[in-house]
């Protein structure tokens, strides 16, 4: 199979999740003997292209009109390339970036798409995908009809690919600006920059739930413990709804999916929608004042207690260490 | 201004989902169904746009599926949608099929705006809105948490992993709703009664001239068991010992 990986980047290098997409692509390619290429879209991509070339040959669509990820433009570039070069499979990490763009590209290319893939296998030579349904309560095995096939993979399901010994070639893709759609204008990105690691990339994630009453307490308790443990901070939707945490913190079916080595749930009840985002963590700790909280059924270690008492003790214990 | 809101019938999110022993599907006997929560948010947004609008605006709810979907269309009517249409289809549908049907319907109805949920909470595909926008060659704004009309189009705030992104799209456009767009209203008893009397227009795939061509073949379903230790610890100290010495994660 000829595989194209839509890589997401931050202007410097490709994102960790995209390296998981590379790992998926490599695994498929190994069994089908095809090729794997990375695609980068954006502007001023020289540094990113160098980084991506450590994983696979790179196609670079570098143009001022592509400076921001606008779905109709990006999808146009991707679909033109796929048609021109005959890719069989297009893959990206399941992030909001790819979830916006790839289904649109799939719409142009015939609709064979699987989202949030967590595994794959060949059955009688056919590539099949495993993907969660119903907030992760069920896993389906599916096969896609039609070509190309388009897939987003959960980074938590594929360990990031490591750099190859040698750098691959970098090829520029010519962009005809006149052919790009102009019905969407990018206005601004208001990012709340956090100096903590991203929840999807951290080894330890500490999440707060409705037990946390305000932003100050969140910063002091969840943030305070996270800083001591070099962890990322996440939250349930309850805190996002209350305006206590930004949307980017939401872990769950409709938020981010994480699978760190250690997930600590502070005052989170454990609704299925939340569990969908964290139940594949290696070790799960739950601290909750309600001994009957459903989160205790899916946690490895359960501690009944008030987070307002326990977390400050924990932080105090780490002080001076 | 015509706003089209596609609606999906999904199992109530509070229910435990069980897989049939042969893995061919989920057990639906006795399972209560609701309007997909994200679609309810889309209906609410359409109603708010109509309420703010100075010229005549119409909200049309549409569902693709069996007669059973009428219940969810009635919910949309009870919330305040002006009309509802059921596009009858007995075959199981994947996002591509729904997008193709909705495209044909949109070409006939000619809405200025299609507002829909960002994902169905049953299949969790998150594809239909984007595929529909592609098929219609309209701009899209996905994961919307705010919409605002401006000259020549719509300004939409989008919830992305990187933060809030603001885009302007020309109309007609497809917008998909995220959780924080609004809080859907409850229908009053009177409006529920009124909605019962409304006629729901029914059309067939043949009327629209579309065929169902599956893209996703489901080979089987499995329930996901939880394999956890669920050890209750008595104190913070005990917890820390476990994490340090047994799990070696601290
Ligand atoms: C369509 C849809 C999508 C959704 N998507 C998501 C999603 O992606 N992510 C998500 O998280 N949710 C999601 N939800 C919401 C989800 O259903 C729950 O409402 C939410 O997860 C509850 O958050 P919580 O556990 O923080 O709050 P609650 O359920 O209110 O639980 C608070 C917990 O804190 C405990 N507590 C209170 N005070 C203390 C204290 N001082 N010390 C210790 N414990 C204490 C309580 O015992 C309780 O267990 C979604 C819902 C819908 C309908």
Coordinates of C-alpha atoms and ligand atoms in Angstrom, one line a residue:
Chain A
X1 CA 0.0 0.0 0.0
X2 CA 1.1 3.5 -0.6
X3 CA 0.6 5.4 2.6
X4 CA 0.4 9.2 3.1
X5 CA 0.7 10.6 6.6
X6 CA -0.8 14.0 7.3
X7 CA 1.6 15.3 9.9
X8 CA 0.7 17.9 12.4
X9 CA 3.4 20.3 13.5
X10 CA 4.0 23.3 15.7
X11 CA 6.2 25.2 13.2
X12 CA 9.4 23.6 14.6
X13 CA 8.8 19.8 14.5
X14 CA 6.1 17.3 14.0
X15 CA 3.8 16.5 16.9
X16 CA 4.3 13.4 19.0
X17 CA 0.9 12.1 17.8
X18 CA 2.0 12.3 14.2
X19 CA 4.9 10.0 15.1
X20 CA 2.3 7.5 16.3
X21 CA 0.6 7.9 12.9
X22 CA 4.0 7.1 11.3
X23 CA 4.3 4.0 13.5
X24 CA 0.8 2.8 12.3
X25 CA 1.8 3.6 8.7
X26 CA 5.1 1.6 9.0
X27 CA 3.3 -1.4 10.5
X28 CA 0.8 -1.4 7.5
X29 CA 3.6 -0.9 5.0
X30 CA 5.7 -3.7 6.5
X31 CA 2.9 -6.2 5.7
X32 CA 1.9 -4.8 2.3
X33 CA 5.3 -3.7 0.9
X34 CA 4.4 -0.3 -0.3
X35 CA 5.7 3.1 0.7
X36 CA 5.2 5.6 3.4
X37 CA 5.4 9.4 2.9
X38 CA 4.8 12.3 5.2
X39 CA 2.9 15.4 4.1
X40 CA 3.4 18.8 5.7
X41 CA 1.2 21.8 5.1
X42 CA 1.8 25.3 6.2
X43 CA 4.2 28.1 5.7
X44 CA 8.0 28.4 6.4
X45 CA 8.3 24.7 6.9
X46 CA 12.1 24.2 6.4
X47 CA 12.8 23.3 10.0
X48 CA 9.7 21.1 10.3
X49 CA 10.5 19.3 7.1
X50 CA 14.0 18.5 8.4
X51 CA 12.4 17.0 11.5
X52 CA 9.9 15.0 9.5
X53 CA 12.6 13.6 7.2
X54 CA 13.9 11.7 10.2
X55 CA 10.9 9.4 9.9
X56 CA 10.0 9.1 6.2
X57 CA 10.3 10.9 2.8
X58 CA 8.5 14.2 3.1
X59 CA 6.2 16.1 0.8
X60 CA 6.0 19.8 1.7
X61 CA 3.2 22.1 0.7
X62 CA 4.6 25.4 1.8
X63 CA 2.7 28.5 0.9
X64 CA 1.5 31.7 2.6
X65 CA -2.1 30.7 1.7
X66 CA -1.6 27.6 3.8
X67 CA -0.2 29.4 6.9
X68 CA -3.2 28.4 9.0
X69 CA -5.0 25.1 9.0
X70 CA -8.2 25.9 7.1
X71 CA -10.1 22.7 6.4
X72 CA -11.3 23.3 2.8
X73 CA -7.9 24.5 1.6
X74 CA -5.9 21.7 3.3
X75 CA -8.4 19.1 2.1
X76 CA -8.0 20.4 -1.5
X77 CA -4.2 20.1 -1.3
X78 CA -4.5 16.6 0.2
X79 CA -7.1 15.3 -2.2
X80 CA -5.2 16.7 -5.3
X81 CA -2.1 14.9 -4.1
X82 CA -3.9 11.6 -3.4
X83 CA -5.5 11.6 -6.8
X84 CA -2.2 12.6 -8.6
X85 CA 0.0 10.1 -6.9
X86 CA -2.4 7.3 -6.2
X87 CA -2.1 6.9 -2.5
X88 CA -4.1 3.9 -1.1
X89 CA -4.2 5.0 2.5
X90 CA -4.2 8.4 4.2
X91 CA -3.6 8.5 7.9
X92 CA -3.2 11.1 10.7
X93 CA -3.3 11.2 14.5
X94 CA -6.9 11.6 15.8
X95 CA -6.6 15.3 17.0
X96 CA -9.0 18.2 16.3
X97 CA -6.6 19.2 13.4
X98 CA -7.1 15.9 11.5
X99 CA -10.7 15.4 12.7
X100 CA -11.6 18.7 10.9
X101 CA -9.6 18.1 7.7
X102 CA -9.6 14.4 6.9
X103 CA -13.3 13.6 6.9
X104 CA -13.6 16.5 4.4
X105 CA -10.9 15.0 2.3
X106 CA -12.7 11.6 2.6
X107 CA -15.9 13.4 1.4
X108 CA -14.1 14.3 -1.8
X109 CA -12.3 11.0 -2.2
X110 CA -15.3 8.7 -1.9
X111 CA -16.1 8.3 1.8
X112 CA -14.1 5.3 3.0
X113 CA -13.0 6.4 6.4
X114 CA -12.4 5.0 9.9
X115 CA -12.0 7.4 12.9
X116 CA -10.1 6.9 16.1
X117 CA -8.5 3.6 15.2
X118 CA -6.9 1.7 18.1
X119 CA -5.7 -1.4 16.2
X120 CA -5.5 -3.1 12.9
X121 CA -5.0 -6.5 11.4
X122 CA -5.1 -8.2 8.0
X123 CA -8.0 -10.7 7.5
X124 CA -7.7 -12.7 4.3
X125 CA -5.5 -9.9 2.9
X126 CA -7.9 -7.2 3.8
X127 CA -6.8 -4.4 6.1
X128 CA -9.3 -4.2 9.0
X129 CA -9.5 -1.7 11.8
X130 CA -10.5 -1.8 15.4
X131 CA -12.3 1.3 16.7
X132 CA -14.2 2.2 19.8
X133 CA -18.0 3.0 19.8
X134 CA -20.3 4.1 22.6
X135 CA -17.7 6.1 24.5
X136 CA -15.4 3.1 24.4
X137 CA -17.8 0.6 25.9
X138 CA -17.7 -1.4 22.6
X139 CA -15.0 -2.0 20.1
X140 CA -15.9 -2.7 16.5
X141 CA -13.8 -4.4 13.8
X142 CA -14.5 -2.8 10.5
X143 CA -13.3 -3.0 6.9
X144 CA -13.6 -0.1 4.5
X145 CA -14.9 -0.3 0.9
X146 CA -13.3 1.8 -1.7
X147 CA -10.0 3.5 -2.3
X148 CA -8.3 5.5 -0.9
X149 CA -9.0 4.6 2.7
X150 CA -8.7 7.3 5.2
X151 CA -7.9 6.7 8.9
X152 CA -7.3 8.7 12.0
X153 CA -5.4 6.7 14.7
X154 CA -5.4 7.3 18.4
X155 CA -1.8 8.2 19.4
X156 CA -2.3 6.3 22.7
X157 CA -2.7 3.0 20.7
X158 CA 0.6 3.3 18.7
X159 CA 3.9 4.0 20.3
X160 CA 5.6 6.9 18.5
X161 CA 8.0 5.9 15.7
X162 CA 11.6 6.6 16.4
X163 CA 13.9 8.5 14.0
X164 CA 15.6 6.5 11.3
X165 CA 19.3 6.3 11.0
X166 CA 19.3 8.4 7.8
X167 CA 17.3 11.4 6.7
X168 CA 14.9 10.9 3.8
X169 CA 14.3 13.1 0.8
X170 CA 12.2 16.3 1.0
X171 CA 10.1 17.2 -2.0
X172 CA 8.2 20.4 -2.6
X173 CA 4.6 20.3 -3.7
X174 CA 3.6 23.1 -6.0
X175 CA 0.6 25.0 -4.8
X176 CA -1.6 26.8 -7.3
X177 CA -3.1 29.5 -5.1
X178 CA -5.8 30.3 -7.6
X179 CA -7.2 26.8 -7.2
X180 CA -7.6 27.0 -3.4
X181 CA -11.1 27.6 -2.0
X182 CA -11.6 31.1 -0.5
X183 CA -14.9 30.6 1.4
X184 CA -13.2 30.4 4.8
X185 CA -11.0 33.0 6.4
X186 CA -8.9 32.3 9.4
X187 CA -9.2 35.1 11.9
X188 CA -7.3 34.2 15.1
X189 CA -6.1 31.5 17.4
X190 CA -6.6 32.3 21.1
X191 CA -4.4 29.7 22.7
X192 CA -4.1 29.5 26.4
X193 CA -0.5 28.6 26.6
X194 CA 0.2 26.3 29.5
X195 CA 3.8 25.8 30.7
X196 CA 2.8 22.2 31.6
X197 CA 3.1 19.3 29.2
X198 CA 0.1 18.5 26.9
X199 CA -2.3 15.9 28.4
X200 CA -1.9 13.6 25.4
X201 CA 1.9 13.6 25.7
X202 CA 2.6 13.5 29.4
X203 CA 3.8 10.4 31.4
X204 CA 1.6 11.4 34.3
X205 CA -1.8 13.2 34.0
X206 CA -3.6 14.7 37.0
X207 CA -7.3 15.6 36.3
X208 CA -9.7 17.4 38.5
X209 CA -13.5 17.1 38.6
X210 CA -16.5 18.9 40.0
X211 CA -15.0 18.5 43.5
X212 CA -12.7 21.5 42.6
X213 CA -14.7 24.6 43.2
X214 CA -12.8 27.3 41.3
X215 CA -9.8 28.2 39.1
X216 CA -7.7 29.1 42.1
X217 CA -8.2 25.8 43.8
X218 CA -7.6 24.0 40.5
X219 CA -4.3 25.8 40.1
X220 CA -3.3 25.2 43.8
X221 CA -4.4 21.5 44.1
X222 CA -4.4 19.9 40.6
X223 CA -1.7 22.3 39.2
X224 CA 0.3 22.2 42.4
X225 CA 0.5 18.4 42.5
X226 CA 1.2 18.3 38.7
X227 CA 4.1 20.6 39.0
X228 CA 5.7 18.5 41.7
X229 CA 5.2 15.3 39.6
X230 CA 6.1 16.9 36.3
X231 CA 2.6 16.0 35.1
X232 CA 0.0 17.4 32.8
X233 CA -3.3 18.8 34.1
X234 CA -6.6 17.6 32.7
X235 CA -10.2 17.8 33.8
X236 CA -13.7 16.4 33.5
X237 CA -16.2 18.3 31.4
X238 CA -17.9 19.6 34.5
X239 CA -14.9 22.0 35.1
X240 CA -14.8 23.0 31.4
X241 CA -18.5 23.8 31.5
X242 CA -18.0 25.8 34.7
X243 CA -15.3 27.8 33.0
X244 CA -12.7 26.6 35.5
X245 CA -10.6 24.8 32.9
X246 CA -10.1 25.5 29.2
X247 CA -11.6 23.1 26.7
X248 CA -8.2 21.7 25.7
X249 CA -8.1 20.1 29.2
X250 CA -11.2 18.0 28.7
X251 CA -10.5 14.3 28.9
X252 CA -13.2 12.0 27.5
X253 CA -15.3 10.7 24.7
X254 CA -15.8 14.2 23.3
X255 CA -12.5 15.6 24.6
X256 CA -9.0 14.3 24.5
X257 CA -8.1 10.6 24.8
X258 CA -5.1 9.9 27.0
X259 CA -3.2 6.8 28.1
X260 CA -0.4 7.9 30.4
X261 CA 1.6 5.6 32.7
X262 CA -0.3 7.2 35.7
X263 CA -3.7 8.9 35.7
X264 CA -4.9 10.5 38.9
X265 CA -8.6 11.4 39.1
X266 CA -9.3 14.0 41.8
X267 CA -13.0 14.3 42.6
X268 CA -14.2 12.9 39.4
X269 CA -17.3 10.6 39.6
X270 CA -16.4 8.4 36.6
X271 CA -19.2 9.0 34.0
X272 CA -18.7 6.7 31.0
X273 CA -18.0 9.8 28.9
X274 CA -15.0 10.6 31.1
X275 CA -13.8 7.0 31.3
X276 CA -13.7 6.8 27.5
X277 CA -10.9 9.3 27.6
X278 CA -8.6 7.7 30.2
X279 CA -9.5 4.1 30.8
X280 CA -6.5 2.8 28.9
X281 CA -4.1 4.5 31.2
X282 CA -1.6 2.1 32.6
X283 CA -2.3 2.8 36.3
X284 CA -5.3 4.7 37.4
X285 CA -5.7 6.3 40.9
X286 CA -8.9 7.8 42.1
X287 CA -9.5 10.0 45.1
X288 CA -13.1 10.6 45.9
X289 CA -15.1 11.4 49.0
X290 CA -17.9 9.1 47.9
X291 CA -17.1 5.4 48.5
X292 CA -19.7 4.4 45.9
X293 CA -18.2 6.6 43.1
X294 CA -18.3 4.7 39.8
X295 CA -14.7 5.7 39.1
X296 CA -13.6 3.3 41.9
X297 CA -14.8 0.4 39.7
X298 CA -12.2 1.2 37.0
X299 CA -9.3 2.6 39.1
X300 CA -6.4 0.4 40.2
X301 CA -6.0 2.3 43.5
X302 CA -9.0 3.9 45.2
X303 CA -8.7 6.3 48.1
X304 CA -11.8 7.5 49.8
X305 CA -11.3 11.0 51.1
X306 CA -11.6 14.8 50.5
X307 CA -9.3 16.1 47.8
X308 CA -9.1 19.4 49.7
X309 CA -7.4 17.5 52.6
X310 CA -5.4 14.8 50.8
X311 CA -3.9 16.8 47.9
X312 CA -2.3 19.4 50.1
X313 CA -0.8 16.6 52.3
X314 CA 0.6 15.0 49.2
X315 CA 2.1 18.3 48.0
X316 CA 3.5 19.0 51.4
X317 CA 5.1 15.6 51.5
X318 CA 6.8 16.3 48.2
X319 CA 8.1 19.7 49.2
X320 CA 11.8 19.8 49.8
X321 CA 12.2 16.6 47.8
Chain B
X1 CA -32.9 32.4 6.1
X2 CA -33.4 28.6 6.1
X3 CA -31.6 26.5 8.6
X4 CA -31.4 22.7 8.2
X5 CA -30.6 20.6 11.3
X6 CA -29.9 16.9 10.8
X7 CA -30.9 14.7 13.7
X8 CA -29.7 11.3 14.7
X9 CA -31.5 8.8 17.0
X10 CA -29.1 7.3 19.5
X11 CA -29.3 5.2 22.7
X12 CA -29.7 7.3 25.8
X13 CA -26.1 8.1 27.0
X14 CA -26.9 7.1 30.5
X15 CA -27.7 3.5 29.5
X16 CA -25.3 0.6 29.7
X17 CA -24.6 -0.7 26.2
X18 CA -24.7 -4.5 25.8
X19 CA -23.3 -6.4 22.8
X20 CA -25.3 -9.3 21.4
X21 CA -23.6 -12.6 22.2
X22 CA -22.7 -13.2 18.5
X23 CA -21.2 -9.7 18.2
X24 CA -23.5 -8.7 15.4
X25 CA -24.8 -5.6 17.0
X26 CA -25.9 -4.1 20.3
X27 CA -29.0 -5.2 22.3
X28 CA -31.7 -2.7 21.6
X29 CA -34.6 -4.3 23.4
X30 CA -35.9 -1.9 26.1
X31 CA -33.1 0.6 25.3
X32 CA -34.4 4.1 25.5
X33 CA -33.4 6.4 22.5
X34 CA -32.9 10.1 22.5
X35 CA -31.8 12.8 20.1
X36 CA -28.0 12.8 19.8
X37 CA -26.9 15.3 22.4
X38 CA -24.8 17.3 19.9
X39 CA -27.8 17.5 17.6
X40 CA -29.9 18.9 20.4
X41 CA -27.3 21.6 20.7
X42 CA -27.5 22.3 17.0
X43 CA -31.3 22.6 17.2
X44 CA -30.9 25.0 20.1
X45 CA -28.5 27.1 18.1
X46 CA -30.8 27.2 15.1
X47 CA -33.7 28.3 17.3
X48 CA -31.6 31.1 18.9
X49 CA -30.5 32.3 15.5
X50 CA -34.2 32.4 14.4
X51 CA -35.1 34.3 17.6
X52 CA -32.4 36.9 17.0
X53 CA -33.0 37.1 13.3
X54 CA -34.8 40.2 12.0
X55 CA -36.1 38.6 8.8
X56 CA -38.1 35.4 8.5
X57 CA -36.1 32.4 9.5
X58 CA -37.1 28.7 9.3
X59 CA -35.7 25.8 11.1
X60 CA -36.2 22.4 9.5
X61 CA -35.2 19.2 11.4
X62 CA -34.4 16.2 9.2
X63 CA -33.5 12.6 10.1
X64 CA -32.4 9.8 7.9
X65 CA -33.6 6.4 9.1
X66 CA -36.6 4.3 10.1
X67 CA -40.1 5.4 11.3
X68 CA -38.7 5.2 14.8
X69 CA -36.7 8.5 14.2
X70 CA -40.0 10.3 14.3
X71 CA -39.8 10.4 18.1
X72 CA -36.6 12.4 17.9
X73 CA -38.0 14.7 15.2
X74 CA -40.9 15.3 17.5
X75 CA -38.5 16.3 20.2
X76 CA -37.0 18.9 17.8
X77 CA -40.5 20.2 17.0
X78 CA -41.3 20.4 20.7
X79 CA -38.1 22.4 21.2
X80 CA -39.4 24.8 18.5
X81 CA -38.3 23.6 15.1
X82 CA -40.8 24.8 12.5
X83 CA -41.0 21.6 10.4
X84 CA -39.6 18.1 10.3
X85 CA -38.8 15.7 7.6
X86 CA -38.0 12.0 7.8
X87 CA -36.0 10.5 5.0
X88 CA -37.0 6.9 5.2
X89 CA -34.2 4.4 5.0
X90 CA -34.1 0.9 6.6
X91 CA -30.4 0.1 5.7
X92 CA -27.7 0.7 8.3
X93 CA -26.0 4.0 7.5
X94 CA -22.4 5.0 7.7
X95 CA -21.3 8.7 7.6
X96 CA -20.7 8.6 3.9
X97 CA -24.3 7.4 3.2
X98 CA -25.8 10.0 5.5
X99 CA -23.8 12.7 3.9
X100 CA -24.9 11.6 0.4
X101 CA -28.5 11.6 1.4
X102 CA -28.3 14.9 3.1
X103 CA -26.5 16.4 0.1
X104 CA -29.4 15.4 -2.1
X105 CA -31.9 16.8 0.4
X106 CA -30.0 20.0 0.8
X107 CA -29.9 20.6 -3.0
X108 CA -33.6 20.3 -3.0
X109 CA -34.3 22.4 0.2
X110 CA -31.5 25.0 -0.4
X111 CA -30.8 26.0 3.2
X112 CA -28.5 28.9 4.0
X113 CA -27.0 27.1 6.9
X114 CA -26.7 23.4 8.0
X115 CA -26.2 23.1 11.7
X116 CA -25.4 19.6 13.0
X117 CA -23.7 17.8 15.9
X118 CA -19.9 17.3 15.8
X119 CA -20.4 13.6 16.4
X120 CA -22.9 10.9 17.1
X121 CA -22.4 9.6 20.6
X122 CA -23.2 6.1 19.4
X123 CA -20.7 5.4 16.6
X124 CA -18.3 8.3 17.5
X125 CA -17.3 8.7 13.9
X126 CA -17.3 12.5 13.8
X127 CA -17.3 12.6 10.0
X128 CA -20.7 13.4 8.6
X129 CA -20.7 17.3 8.7
X130 CA -17.3 17.5 7.1
X131 CA -18.2 15.0 4.4
X132 CA -21.4 16.8 3.7
X133 CA -19.6 20.2 3.4
X134 CA -17.2 18.5 0.9
X135 CA -20.0 17.0 -1.2
X136 CA -21.8 20.4 -1.3
X137 CA -18.5 22.3 -1.8
X138 CA -19.5 24.6 1.0
X139 CA -17.2 25.9 3.7
X140 CA -17.3 24.3 7.1
X141 CA -16.7 25.3 10.7
X142 CA -16.5 22.3 13.0
X143 CA -16.5 22.0 16.8
X144 CA -18.3 25.4 17.1
X145 CA -18.7 27.0 20.5
X146 CA -20.0 30.4 19.3
X147 CA -21.6 31.6 16.2
X148 CA -22.2 35.2 15.2
X149 CA -23.6 36.6 11.9
X150 CA -21.5 39.2 10.1
X151 CA -21.8 40.8 6.7
X152 CA -21.6 38.1 4.1
X153 CA -21.3 35.2 6.4
X154 CA -20.8 33.8 9.8
X155 CA -18.0 34.1 12.4
X156 CA -17.5 30.9 14.3
X157 CA -15.4 30.2 17.4
X158 CA -14.0 26.6 17.1
X159 CA -12.7 24.4 20.0
X160 CA -9.4 23.0 18.9
X161 CA -6.7 21.2 20.8
X162 CA -4.5 24.3 20.4
X163 CA -7.2 26.6 21.8
X164 CA -10.1 28.7 20.5
X165 CA -9.8 29.3 16.8
X166 CA -11.9 32.0 15.1
X167 CA -12.9 31.6 11.4
X168 CA -15.3 33.4 9.1
X169 CA -17.2 31.4 6.6
X170 CA -19.4 32.6 3.7
X171 CA -22.9 31.2 3.4
X172 CA -24.2 28.6 2.7
X173 CA -22.0 26.7 5.2
X174 CA -22.0 23.6 7.4
X175 CA -21.4 24.2 11.1
X176 CA -20.9 21.4 13.6
X177 CA -21.8 22.0 17.2
X178 CA -19.5 21.3 20.2
X179 CA -20.7 20.9 23.8
X180 CA -20.1 24.5 24.9
X181 CA -22.1 26.1 22.0
X182 CA -25.2 26.3 24.3
X183 CA -27.4 24.5 26.7
X184 CA -30.4 22.9 24.8
X185 CA -33.8 24.0 26.2
X186 CA -36.3 21.6 27.7
X187 CA -39.6 21.5 25.8
X188 CA -42.6 22.5 27.8
X189 CA -45.6 20.2 28.2
X190 CA -47.7 22.5 25.9
X191 CA -45.1 22.4 23.2
X192 CA -44.8 18.6 23.4
X193 CA -48.5 18.4 23.0
X194 CA -48.4 20.7 20.1
X195 CA -45.6 18.9 18.4
X196 CA -47.6 15.7 18.6
X197 CA -50.2 17.2 16.2
X198 CA -47.7 18.4 13.7
X199 CA -47.2 16.4 10.5
X200 CA -43.8 15.1 9.8
X201 CA -43.1 15.0 6.1
X202 CA -41.8 11.6 4.8
X203 CA -39.8 11.1 1.7
X204 CA -38.0 8.1 0.3
X205 CA -34.5 7.5 -1.0
X206 CA -36.1 7.1 -4.4
X207 CA -37.6 10.6 -4.2
X208 CA -34.1 11.9 -3.6
X209 CA -32.6 9.7 -6.2
X210 CA -29.9 8.3 -4.0
X211 CA -28.7 4.7 -3.4
X212 CA -27.0 3.4 -0.3
X213 CA -23.5 2.3 -1.0
X214 CA -21.8 1.2 2.2
X215 CA -18.2 2.3 2.9
X216 CA -17.9 0.9 6.4
X217 CA -18.5 -2.8 6.8
X218 CA -18.8 -3.8 10.5
X219 CA -17.3 -7.3 10.9
X220 CA -18.1 -7.6 14.6
X221 CA -18.5 -5.9 17.9
X222 CA -17.1 -6.8 21.3
X223 CA -17.7 -5.4 24.8
X224 CA -14.6 -4.0 26.5
X225 CA -14.1 -5.6 29.9
X226 CA -12.3 -3.6 32.6
X227 CA -9.2 -5.4 33.9
X228 CA -8.3 -3.4 36.9
X229 CA -7.0 -4.2 40.3
X230 CA -9.4 -1.9 42.2
X231 CA -7.4 -2.0 45.4
X232 CA -8.9 0.2 48.1
X233 CA -6.1 1.8 50.1
X234 CA -6.7 3.2 53.6
X235 CA -4.4 6.3 53.5
X236 CA -2.3 8.5 51.3
X237 CA 0.8 6.9 52.7
X238 CA -0.4 3.5 51.6
X239 CA -1.2 4.8 48.2
X240 CA 2.2 6.3 47.8
X241 CA 3.9 3.1 48.8
X242 CA 1.9 1.2 46.1
X243 CA 2.7 3.7 43.4
X244 CA 6.4 3.9 44.3
X245 CA 7.2 0.2 45.1
X246 CA 4.7 -1.9 43.2
X247 CA 3.8 0.2 40.2
X248 CA 7.1 2.1 40.1
X249 CA 5.4 5.2 38.5
X250 CA 6.5 7.8 41.0
Ligands
LIG1 C1 -22.7 14.1 24.9 C2 -21.9 14.1 26.2 C3 -20.5 14.2 26.1 C4 -19.7 14.2 27.2 N1 -18.4 14.2 27.1 C5 -17.6 14.2 28.2 C6 -16.2 14.2 28.2 O1 -15.6 14.1 27.1 N2 -15.5 14.2 29.3 C7 -16.1 14.3 30.5 O2 -15.4 14.3 31.6 N3 -17.4 14.3 30.6 C8 -18.2 14.3 29.5 N4 -19.5 14.4 29.6 C9 -20.1 14.7 31.0 C10 -20.2 13.5 31.9 O3 -21.4 12.8 31.6 C11 -20.2 13.9 33.3 O4 -21.3 14.8 33.6 C12 -19.0 14.5 33.8 O5 -17.8 13.7 33.4 C13 -19.0 14.7 35.3 O6 -17.8 15.3 35.7 P1 -17.3 15.1 37.3 O7 -17.0 13.7 37.5 O8 -16.2 16.1 37.4 O9 -18.5 15.7 38.1 P2 -19.6 14.9 39.0 O10 -20.2 13.8 38.3 O11 -20.4 15.9 39.6 O12 -18.7 14.2 40.1 C14 -18.0 14.9 41.1 C15 -17.3 13.9 42.0 O13 -16.5 14.5 43.0 C16 -16.7 13.9 44.2 N5 -16.4 14.9 45.2 C17 -17.1 16.1 45.5 N6 -16.4 16.8 46.4 C18 -15.3 16.1 46.7 C19 -14.2 16.3 47.6 N7 -14.1 17.5 48.3 N8 -13.2 15.4 47.6 C20 -13.2 14.3 46.8 N9 -14.2 14.0 46.0 C21 -15.2 14.9 46.0 C22 -18.1 13.5 44.2 O14 -18.3 12.4 45.1 C23 -18.3 13.0 42.8 O15 -18.0 11.7 42.6 C24 -20.3 14.3 28.5 C25 -21.7 14.3 28.6 C26 -22.5 14.2 27.5 C27 -24.0 14.1 27.6

